[in-house]
Short mmCIF file of C-alpha atoms and ligand atoms in Angstrom, two decimals:
data_model
loop_
_atom_site.label_atom_id
_atom_site.label_comp_id
_atom_site.label_asym_id
_atom_site.label_seq_id
_atom_site.Cartn_x
_atom_site.Cartn_y
_atom_site.Cartn_z
CA MET A 1 -28.60 18.36 25.48
CA GLU A 2 -27.75 15.38 23.36
CA ASN A 3 -26.65 16.45 19.71
CA ILE A 4 -29.29 14.29 17.73
CA LEU A 5 -27.79 15.34 14.44
CA ASN A 6 -24.51 13.98 12.88
CA ASN A 7 -22.83 17.27 12.21
CA LYS A 8 -19.48 17.04 10.02
CA ILE A 9 -16.86 19.28 10.89
CA SER A 10 -13.24 19.18 9.83
CA GLY A 11 -10.84 17.59 12.22
CA TRP A 12 -8.23 20.58 12.17
CA LYS A 13 -11.07 22.76 14.04
CA ASP A 14 -10.36 20.51 17.31
CA VAL A 15 -6.70 20.70 16.69
CA ASN A 16 -4.19 23.06 18.75
CA ASP A 17 -0.94 23.73 18.38
CA ALA A 18 1.02 21.10 20.15
CA LYS A 19 -0.94 18.54 18.83
CA LYS A 20 -0.90 20.25 15.16
CA ASP A 21 2.89 19.78 15.96
CA ASP A 22 2.26 16.13 16.63
CA ILE A 23 0.92 15.35 13.35
CA PHE A 24 3.19 17.36 10.98
CA LYS A 25 6.15 15.51 13.24
CA PHE A 26 4.62 12.00 12.35
CA CYS A 27 4.05 12.99 8.85
CA ASN A 28 7.54 14.27 8.30
CA SER A 29 8.28 10.71 8.96
CA TYR A 30 5.70 9.06 6.91
CA ILE A 31 7.02 11.31 3.93
CA ASP A 32 10.68 9.70 4.28
CA PHE A 33 9.42 6.43 4.79
CA LEU A 34 7.62 7.13 1.11
CA ASN A 35 10.44 8.03 -0.39
CA ASP A 36 12.64 5.01 0.89
CA CYS A 37 9.84 2.68 0.06
CA LYS A 38 8.47 2.72 -3.17
CA THR A 39 7.94 -0.93 -3.74
CA GLU A 40 6.67 -4.07 -1.83
CA ARG A 41 10.37 -5.65 -1.56
CA GLU A 42 11.37 -2.14 -0.22
CA THR A 43 8.59 -1.88 2.19
CA ALA A 44 8.97 -5.46 3.83
CA LYS A 45 12.48 -4.69 4.37
CA TYR A 46 12.06 -1.72 6.12
CA ILE A 47 8.92 -3.39 8.27
CA VAL A 48 11.07 -6.30 9.26
CA SER A 49 14.14 -3.74 10.27
CA LYS A 50 11.83 -1.53 12.44
CA LEU A 51 9.95 -4.88 13.78
CA LYS A 52 13.87 -6.13 14.87
CA GLU A 53 14.89 -2.52 16.17
CA ASN A 54 11.56 -3.14 18.47
CA GLY A 55 12.46 -6.40 19.89
CA PHE A 56 10.89 -8.63 17.10
CA LYS A 57 12.05 -11.82 16.54
CA ASN A 58 11.37 -14.10 13.37
CA ILE A 59 9.37 -16.86 14.64
CA ASN A 60 11.22 -19.64 12.48
CA GLU A 61 13.94 -19.16 14.93
CA ILE A 62 11.65 -19.44 18.05
CA ASP A 63 10.81 -22.36 19.20
CA ASN A 64 8.26 -21.19 22.36
CA LEU A 65 6.51 -18.39 22.54
CA SER A 66 4.83 -17.18 25.55
CA SER A 67 2.58 -13.37 26.50
CA GLY A 68 4.62 -10.43 25.48
CA ASP A 69 6.78 -12.40 23.16
CA LYS A 70 7.23 -10.22 19.58
CA VAL A 71 7.79 -12.41 16.50
CA TYR A 72 7.21 -12.03 12.53
CA MET A 73 7.26 -13.82 9.32
CA LEU A 74 8.70 -12.45 6.59
CA ASN A 75 7.30 -13.97 3.26
CA ARG A 76 9.47 -14.45 0.07
CA ASP A 77 11.01 -10.89 1.02
CA LYS A 78 7.06 -9.50 -0.25
CA SER A 79 5.14 -9.59 2.28
CA VAL A 80 4.85 -9.70 6.11
CA TYR A 81 2.85 -10.94 9.34
CA ALA A 82 3.85 -9.60 12.80
CA SER A 83 2.56 -10.28 16.14
CA ILE A 84 2.71 -9.52 20.10
CA ILE A 85 1.24 -12.50 22.13
CA GLY A 86 -1.36 -11.18 24.84
CA LYS A 87 -2.21 -12.86 27.85
CA ASP A 88 -5.46 -14.80 26.85
CA ASP A 89 -5.74 -17.79 24.72
CA LEU A 90 -5.50 -17.33 21.20
CA THR A 91 -8.83 -18.99 20.72
CA LYS A 92 -10.55 -16.20 22.47
CA GLY A 93 -9.60 -14.40 19.52
CA LEU A 94 -6.91 -11.76 18.16
CA ASN A 95 -6.82 -8.15 17.21
CA ILE A 96 -5.60 -7.90 13.86
CA ILE A 97 -4.77 -4.95 11.53
CA GLY A 98 -4.06 -6.00 7.51
CA SER A 99 -2.97 -3.23 4.78
CA HIS A 100 -1.24 -4.07 1.68
CA ILE A 101 2.33 -2.91 0.80
CA ASP A 102 1.94 -3.51 -3.57
CA SER A 103 0.73 -0.21 -5.32
CA PRO A 104 -0.25 0.24 -9.25
CA ARG A 105 3.16 0.66 -11.14
CA LEU A 106 4.61 -0.85 -14.34
CA ASP A 107 6.59 -4.09 -14.52
CA LEU A 108 9.49 -4.62 -17.20
CA LYS A 109 8.51 -7.73 -19.41
CA PRO A 110 10.42 -10.79 -19.64
CA ASN A 111 11.79 -9.61 -22.55
CA PRO A 112 11.91 -5.76 -21.99
CA LEU A 113 15.26 -4.32 -24.34
CA TYR A 114 14.86 -3.34 -27.74
CA GLU A 115 15.66 -0.44 -30.15
CA ASP A 116 12.87 1.30 -32.30
CA ALA A 117 13.11 4.48 -33.88
CA LYS A 118 16.94 4.52 -33.99
CA LEU A 119 16.28 4.70 -29.75
CA ALA A 120 16.72 2.22 -26.79
CA LEU A 121 13.26 1.03 -24.75
CA PHE A 122 11.99 -1.28 -22.03
CA LYS A 123 8.40 -2.95 -22.71
CA THR A 124 6.04 -2.69 -19.56
CA HIS A 125 2.96 -4.45 -18.43
CA TYR A 126 1.46 -2.47 -15.88
CA TYR A 127 0.68 -3.56 -12.72
CA GLY A 128 -2.42 -2.75 -11.04
CA GLY A 129 -5.65 -0.31 -11.84
CA ILE A 130 -3.90 2.60 -13.62
CA LYS A 131 -4.82 5.43 -15.69
CA LYS A 132 -2.48 4.86 -18.64
CA TYR A 133 -2.21 8.48 -20.00
CA GLN A 134 -0.79 9.36 -16.01
CA TRP A 135 2.05 7.53 -16.71
CA THR A 136 3.54 9.31 -19.77
CA THR A 137 5.76 12.14 -19.60
CA ILE A 138 6.73 12.12 -15.87
CA PRO A 139 10.06 11.40 -14.77
CA LEU A 140 10.24 7.34 -13.81
CA ALA A 141 12.78 5.34 -11.92
CA ILE A 142 13.53 1.63 -11.95
CA HIS A 143 13.55 -0.77 -8.71
CA GLY A 144 13.83 -4.04 -8.40
CA VAL A 145 15.95 -7.73 -8.29
CA VAL A 146 17.55 -9.57 -11.18
CA VAL A 147 18.24 -13.36 -9.77
CA LYS A 148 20.63 -15.13 -11.95
CA PRO A 149 20.39 -18.73 -12.34
CA ASP A 150 22.94 -19.54 -9.63
CA GLY A 151 20.68 -17.75 -7.17
CA THR A 152 22.63 -14.38 -7.18
CA LYS A 153 20.40 -11.62 -6.57
CA VAL A 154 21.33 -8.11 -8.07
CA ASN A 155 19.39 -5.33 -6.57
CA ILE A 156 18.70 -2.14 -8.97
CA THR A 157 17.62 0.85 -7.99
CA ILE A 158 18.22 3.96 -10.78
CA GLY A 159 16.64 7.43 -10.96
CA GLU A 160 15.92 8.22 -7.10
CA GLU A 161 19.25 9.97 -6.16
CA ASP A 162 19.43 13.85 -7.12
CA ASP A 163 22.43 13.15 -9.78
CA ASP A 164 20.94 9.94 -10.94
CA THR A 165 19.93 9.58 -14.69
CA VAL A 166 15.77 9.12 -14.87
CA PHE A 167 13.32 7.67 -17.81
CA THR A 168 10.39 8.43 -19.45
CA ILE A 169 7.51 7.33 -21.42
CA THR A 170 7.08 9.79 -24.41
CA ASP A 171 3.96 11.13 -26.16
CA ILE A 172 2.59 12.69 -28.89
CA LEU A 173 2.92 16.27 -29.06
CA PRO A 174 -0.57 18.09 -29.37
CA HIS A 175 0.61 19.50 -32.95
CA LEU A 176 0.43 15.93 -34.31
CA ALA A 177 -2.59 14.71 -31.54
CA GLU A 178 -5.51 15.25 -33.94
CA GLU A 179 -6.48 11.34 -34.19
CA GLN A 180 -5.60 10.96 -30.63
CA TYR A 181 -7.79 13.43 -29.36
CA GLU A 182 -11.05 11.49 -30.99
CA LYS A 183 -9.98 8.45 -28.91
CA LYS A 184 -11.99 7.85 -25.87
CA ILE A 185 -9.32 8.83 -22.41
CA GLY A 186 -9.04 4.81 -21.66
CA LYS A 187 -7.62 4.27 -25.55
CA ALA A 188 -5.19 7.26 -26.05
CA ILE A 189 -2.57 5.54 -25.12
CA GLU A 190 -2.69 1.58 -24.79
CA GLY A 191 -0.71 -0.67 -22.81
CA GLU A 192 1.54 -1.29 -25.44
CA ASP A 193 2.46 2.65 -25.76
CA LEU A 194 3.89 2.43 -22.23
CA ASN A 195 7.56 2.04 -23.69
CA LEU A 196 10.32 3.25 -21.58
CA LEU A 197 12.74 5.54 -23.18
CA ILE A 198 16.31 4.23 -21.90
CA GLY A 199 18.94 5.12 -24.51
CA SER A 200 19.92 6.67 -27.88
CA ILE A 201 23.67 6.38 -28.02
CA PRO A 202 24.40 3.73 -30.94
CA ASN A 203 27.65 1.64 -30.80
CA SER A 204 30.54 1.31 -33.73
CA GLU A 205 27.67 -1.61 -35.01
CA ASN A 206 25.21 1.07 -35.11
CA SER A 207 23.00 -0.57 -32.23
CA VAL A 208 21.95 1.56 -29.58
CA LYS A 209 19.88 -1.26 -27.81
CA GLU A 210 23.46 -3.36 -27.69
CA ASN A 211 25.24 -0.32 -26.15
CA ILE A 212 22.56 -0.07 -23.28
CA MET A 213 22.74 -4.21 -22.73
CA LYS A 214 26.68 -2.82 -22.59
CA ILE A 215 26.14 -0.68 -19.86
CA ILE A 216 23.73 -2.61 -17.72
CA ASN A 217 26.48 -5.50 -18.30
CA GLU A 218 29.10 -3.38 -17.33
CA LYS A 219 27.27 -1.95 -13.91
CA TYR A 220 25.26 -5.07 -12.52
CA ASP A 221 26.91 -8.24 -14.23
CA VAL A 222 23.71 -9.05 -15.60
CA THR A 223 22.94 -9.87 -19.56
CA GLU A 224 19.70 -9.73 -21.40
CA ILE A 225 18.63 -13.63 -20.65
CA ASP A 226 18.75 -12.63 -16.80
CA PHE A 227 15.79 -10.48 -17.36
CA TYR A 228 13.57 -13.64 -17.72
CA SER A 229 14.06 -13.93 -13.99
CA SER A 230 13.96 -10.26 -12.80
CA GLU A 231 11.27 -8.20 -11.25
CA LEU A 232 12.03 -4.53 -12.45
CA GLU A 233 8.77 -2.06 -11.24
CA VAL A 234 8.81 1.16 -13.03
CA VAL A 235 7.75 4.09 -10.46
CA PRO A 236 7.39 7.48 -10.36
CA ALA A 237 10.89 9.04 -9.57
CA PHE A 238 9.86 12.27 -7.92
CA LYS A 239 8.95 12.70 -4.35
CA ALA A 240 6.48 12.84 -1.77
CA LYS A 241 5.93 16.51 -0.50
CA ASN A 242 4.16 18.63 2.11
CA LEU A 243 1.27 19.60 -0.63
CA GLY A 244 -0.40 23.42 0.26
CA LEU A 245 0.56 26.43 1.25
CA ASP A 246 -1.03 25.46 4.90
CA LYS A 247 1.27 21.84 4.43
CA SER A 248 -1.64 19.88 5.48
CA MET A 249 -1.56 17.35 2.85
CA VAL A 250 0.54 15.08 1.42
CA ALA A 251 1.18 14.29 -2.10
CA GLY A 252 3.31 11.32 -3.24
CA TYR A 253 2.98 7.96 -4.98
CA GLY A 254 2.10 4.73 -3.37
CA GLN A 255 0.42 5.94 -0.52
CA ASP A 256 -2.92 3.04 -1.61
CA ASP A 257 -1.84 1.58 0.79
CA LYS A 258 1.73 2.45 2.22
CA VAL A 259 -0.12 5.16 4.40
CA CYS A 260 -2.16 2.27 6.11
CA ALA A 261 0.85 -0.11 6.33
CA TYR A 262 3.22 2.71 7.83
CA THR A 263 0.24 4.15 10.16
CA SER A 264 -0.59 0.49 11.34
CA LEU A 265 3.42 -0.28 12.13
CA LYS A 266 3.52 2.36 14.09
CA ALA A 267 0.23 1.55 16.03
CA LEU A 268 1.95 -1.85 16.49
CA LEU A 269 5.23 -0.67 17.84
CA ASP A 270 3.28 1.86 20.18
CA ALA A 271 0.50 -0.11 21.55
CA LYS A 272 0.34 -0.68 25.27
CA GLU A 273 0.42 -4.06 26.34
CA ASN A 274 -2.78 -6.02 26.17
CA ASN A 275 -4.86 -9.25 27.03
CA LYS A 276 -5.54 -9.71 23.43
CA THR A 277 -2.70 -11.36 20.90
CA ILE A 278 -2.67 -8.45 18.13
CA ILE A 279 -1.57 -9.03 14.67
CA SER A 280 -0.33 -6.99 11.55
CA ILE A 281 -0.49 -8.06 8.35
CA PHE A 282 1.26 -6.11 5.34
CA ALA A 283 0.22 -8.21 2.54
CA ASP A 284 1.14 -8.15 -1.50
CA LYS A 285 -0.50 -8.45 -4.69
CA GLU A 286 -4.14 -6.92 -3.45
CA GLU A 287 -3.86 -4.82 -6.32
CA ILE A 288 -4.20 -7.72 -8.40
CA GLY A 289 -6.69 -9.79 -6.44
CA SER A 290 -4.61 -10.99 -3.42
CA VAL A 291 -3.60 -13.85 -5.63
CA GLY A 292 -0.50 -16.18 -5.38
CA ASN A 293 1.71 -17.22 -1.92
CA THR A 294 2.30 -13.62 -1.12
CA GLY A 295 -1.39 -12.47 -2.13
CA MET A 296 -3.75 -12.30 1.26
CA CYS A 297 -5.57 -15.62 -0.64
CA SER A 298 -2.12 -17.28 0.19
CA GLN A 299 -2.29 -20.40 3.01
CA MET A 300 0.59 -18.40 4.26
CA PHE A 301 -1.13 -16.71 6.69
CA ASP A 302 -2.85 -19.89 8.33
CA LEU A 303 0.58 -20.98 8.64
CA PHE A 304 1.99 -18.22 10.51
CA ILE A 305 -1.23 -18.52 12.59
CA ASN A 306 -0.78 -22.39 13.31
CA GLU A 307 2.63 -21.43 14.32
CA LEU A 308 1.50 -19.33 16.89
CA LEU A 309 -1.01 -21.55 18.17
CA ASN A 310 2.06 -24.74 18.07
CA LYS A 311 4.43 -22.61 19.79
CA THR A 312 2.40 -21.26 22.54
CA ASN A 313 1.12 -25.24 23.08
CA GLN A 314 -2.66 -23.92 22.36
CA ASN A 315 -3.23 -25.93 19.07
CA SER A 316 -6.16 -28.55 18.43
CA PRO A 317 -7.77 -29.94 15.81
CA GLY A 318 -10.15 -26.53 14.88
CA ALA A 319 -7.87 -24.23 17.25
CA ILE A 320 -7.21 -22.26 14.25
CA ASN A 321 -10.94 -22.17 12.95
CA LYS A 322 -12.05 -21.00 16.46
CA THR A 323 -9.47 -18.20 16.55
CA TYR A 324 -10.64 -16.47 13.60
CA CYS A 325 -13.86 -16.76 14.73
CA ASN A 326 -13.44 -14.94 17.64
CA SER A 327 -11.30 -12.40 16.11
CA ILE A 328 -11.76 -8.79 15.33
CA MET A 329 -10.23 -6.97 12.43
CA LEU A 330 -9.71 -3.41 11.11
CA SER A 331 -8.75 -4.01 7.05
CA ALA A 332 -6.39 -0.82 6.89
CA ASP A 333 -6.67 0.12 2.96
CA VAL A 334 -7.31 3.56 1.62
CA GLY A 335 -10.87 5.28 0.70
CA ALA A 336 -11.57 7.69 -2.20
CA GLY A 337 -11.65 11.33 -0.73
CA THR A 338 -14.24 13.84 -2.44
CA ASP A 339 -12.45 15.54 -5.13
CA PRO A 340 -13.73 18.84 -5.66
CA ASN A 341 -13.17 18.89 -9.58
CA TYR A 342 -15.13 15.39 -9.86
CA GLN A 343 -17.69 15.77 -7.33
CA SER A 344 -20.36 13.96 -9.71
CA VAL A 345 -18.95 10.55 -9.05
CA SER A 346 -19.31 11.12 -5.03
CA GLU A 347 -22.65 10.99 -3.30
CA LYS A 348 -22.40 13.78 -1.18
CA ASN A 349 -23.87 12.22 1.99
CA ASN A 350 -21.88 9.62 1.99
CA SER A 351 -18.48 10.39 0.72
CA SER A 352 -15.37 11.20 2.76
CA TYR A 353 -13.90 14.38 3.00
CA ILE A 354 -9.90 14.82 3.51
CA GLY A 355 -9.14 16.34 6.91
CA TYR A 356 -12.65 14.95 8.59
CA GLY A 357 -10.78 11.95 10.20
CA VAL A 358 -10.14 8.32 9.39
CA GLU A 359 -12.57 6.61 6.88
CA LEU A 360 -14.85 3.27 7.54
CA ASN A 361 -16.26 1.24 4.78
CA LYS A 362 -19.22 -0.66 5.97
CA TYR A 363 -19.15 -2.37 3.01
CA THR A 364 -17.41 -2.18 -0.53
CA GLY A 365 -17.86 -3.91 -3.97
CA SER A 366 -19.93 -2.85 -6.74
CA ARG A 367 -23.11 -3.16 -8.56
CA GLY A 368 -25.53 -4.08 -5.84
CA LYS A 369 -22.75 -4.54 -3.17
CA SER A 370 -20.95 -7.33 -5.19
CA GLY A 371 -18.27 -8.62 -3.99
CA ALA A 372 -18.53 -6.54 -0.97
CA SER A 373 -17.24 -7.66 2.69
CA ASP A 374 -20.65 -5.92 4.57
CA ALA A 375 -19.44 -5.03 8.15
CA ASN A 376 -22.25 -6.55 10.84
CA ALA A 377 -24.03 -3.49 12.52
CA GLU A 378 -23.04 -5.22 15.78
CA PHE A 379 -18.88 -5.00 14.98
CA VAL A 380 -19.07 -1.38 12.94
CA ALA A 381 -21.04 -0.28 16.58
CA LYS A 382 -17.82 -2.11 18.90
CA VAL A 383 -15.73 -0.24 16.46
CA ARG A 384 -17.25 3.05 16.75
CA ASN A 385 -17.33 2.76 20.31
CA ILE A 386 -13.44 2.22 20.46
CA PHE A 387 -13.29 5.42 18.59
CA GLU A 388 -15.51 7.48 20.41
CA LYS A 389 -14.19 6.24 23.85
CA ASN A 390 -10.48 7.32 22.61
CA ASN A 391 -11.62 10.73 21.00
CA ILE A 392 -10.70 9.52 17.52
CA LYS A 393 -12.48 11.14 14.87
CA TYR A 394 -13.92 9.02 11.76
CA GLN A 395 -16.51 9.17 9.17
CA VAL A 396 -18.05 6.65 8.01
CA SER A 397 -18.76 6.70 4.07
CA GLU A 398 -18.92 4.69 0.48
CA LEU A 399 -16.41 4.75 -2.54
CA GLY A 400 -18.77 6.86 -4.93
CA LYS A 401 -22.05 6.47 -6.33
CA VAL A 402 -24.17 3.32 -6.99
CA ASP A 403 -23.72 1.79 -10.21
CA LEU A 404 -20.45 4.18 -11.64
CA GLY A 405 -17.64 1.37 -10.68
CA GLY A 406 -16.30 0.22 -7.15
CA GLY A 407 -13.46 -1.80 -5.58
CA GLY A 408 -12.51 -4.02 -3.00
CA THR A 409 -9.63 -4.53 -0.01
CA ILE A 410 -8.93 -7.68 1.38
CA ALA A 411 -11.48 -7.44 3.88
CA TYR A 412 -13.79 -10.40 2.33
CA ILE A 413 -10.75 -12.84 2.47
CA LEU A 414 -10.36 -12.77 6.30
CA ALA A 415 -13.94 -12.53 6.54
CA ASP A 416 -14.43 -15.53 4.77
CA LYS A 417 -12.65 -17.02 7.42
CA GLY A 418 -15.26 -16.54 10.10
CA MET A 419 -13.67 -13.01 11.85
CA ASP A 420 -15.41 -10.07 11.89
CA VAL A 421 -13.90 -7.22 9.62
CA LEU A 422 -14.42 -3.71 8.67
CA ASP A 423 -12.41 -1.64 6.34
CA CYS A 424 -10.74 1.21 8.05
CA GLY A 425 -8.13 3.70 6.38
CA VAL A 426 -7.21 7.11 4.91
CA PRO A 427 -8.95 8.98 2.41
CA VAL A 428 -7.39 9.52 -0.77
CA ILE A 429 -7.61 12.11 -3.49
CA SER A 430 -6.48 10.68 -7.17
CA MET A 431 -6.17 7.02 -6.21
CA HIS A 432 -3.92 5.28 -7.88
CA SER A 433 -2.26 7.83 -9.45
CA PRO A 434 1.71 8.69 -9.81
CA TYR A 435 0.66 11.61 -7.29
CA GLU A 436 -2.11 10.81 -4.94
CA VAL A 437 -3.02 13.17 -2.01
CA THR A 438 -3.82 12.88 1.64
CA SER A 439 -4.70 14.91 4.30
CA LYS A 440 -2.20 14.51 7.32
CA TYR A 441 -4.94 15.09 9.77
CA ASP A 442 -6.29 11.70 8.69
CA ILE A 443 -2.98 9.90 8.57
CA TYR A 444 -3.03 10.92 12.21
CA SER A 445 -6.25 9.61 13.23
CA ALA A 446 -5.92 6.23 11.16
CA TYR A 447 -2.60 5.90 13.55
CA GLU A 448 -4.55 6.35 16.86
CA GLY A 449 -7.60 4.59 15.49
CA TYR A 450 -5.14 1.73 14.62
CA LYS A 451 -3.27 1.84 18.08
CA ALA A 452 -6.90 2.36 19.90
CA PHE A 453 -8.17 -1.13 18.37
CA PHE A 454 -4.66 -2.94 18.98
CA GLU A 455 -5.13 -1.95 22.84
CA GLU A 456 -8.84 -2.76 22.85
CA ASN A 457 -9.24 -6.06 25.32
MN1 MN B 1 -5.55 -0.34 -1.24
MN1 MN B 2 -5.80 -0.06 -4.89
#
């Protein structure tokens, strides 16, 4: 008899020893990736190196493209588009999966270095939606670049090696926290309190600041004014690890949205040959609204598609619009997993549970679906069909209870171009915190789901 009820069962129940081995091996590599790629620049570099290893070429170095060719475009070292050309005309539609590779963090201000209360510190400006109190009293690392007026680029990473020094943001001792306790949690730590402690030894002139600048200058050959043209990001210094006695979960920084970037990259590299042209997007700036020339709203993606049309001799007026209207896309971004401690923000019939499979969000948005990209039922059915015929476990859910808040992804930007888009990713607990939690089962089912989507004709 057909099962007429939608009984939700943990994905682990169907996992045999061989499959569990596959899942755990896949996630060991994912954990290594998380530890190597904490910023968008590091992730873009990693993605391009994997693409090159697998035969992808820089599209700017190729004049003609035909079926089976693999190309990528690296946009300002921060976002990447990649494609494998299929047999069909591009205007018949593309299979696209788009994730983002930026994560919430603290950026150094343009004038970061100062001395106060006999200590040296860096001023920061937070990037993306963070709960500020989560960033105090944890080990922090600095990753990024300083670019000098002559174009010299200095790469800086401090705090990742076991014997590296680290940084931290201090907090009031409980003994003196009476006033702080009275504040609302969102105000207890202010943005201007997020100052990174970086030194304490004064030089002969009694200046700690100057002593620190001397250390920086000697090591990196940069001066204080060079911070004007720098992008230095403060991220947690601790490593991603297995979580739980059963090692069924991954804890680590930046899983929103590196988990979908990693799984969709692996899916692209492993996808079987297809009639459709397949595209991977790894976008920057999602956490601050997808703006700017490395964000999804920029025209750079249109340029990439136009280059594909040009170099396959398929371009003509309106070809790009026709291509978009016939395309299908998974917006590969994380969802909210139900937190056992804070179940009151989830509506239990429509929330995700970690370990229950890749998550589909028909819509996102807030307050009456405002700002949502609401996938058409026909397209949700198509994706269900792809997943069901490939035995991929999925759950369809919402972020949380109505009117408690909301969120969005890059989905609406591509839907605006005319394609069918559905949000599809891994549920996360403690999203946007320095230590996000995911289930290895969901990570693997995202990989399998993305691969099946790429292989759909
Ligand atoms: Mn995200
Ligand atoms: Mn996010």
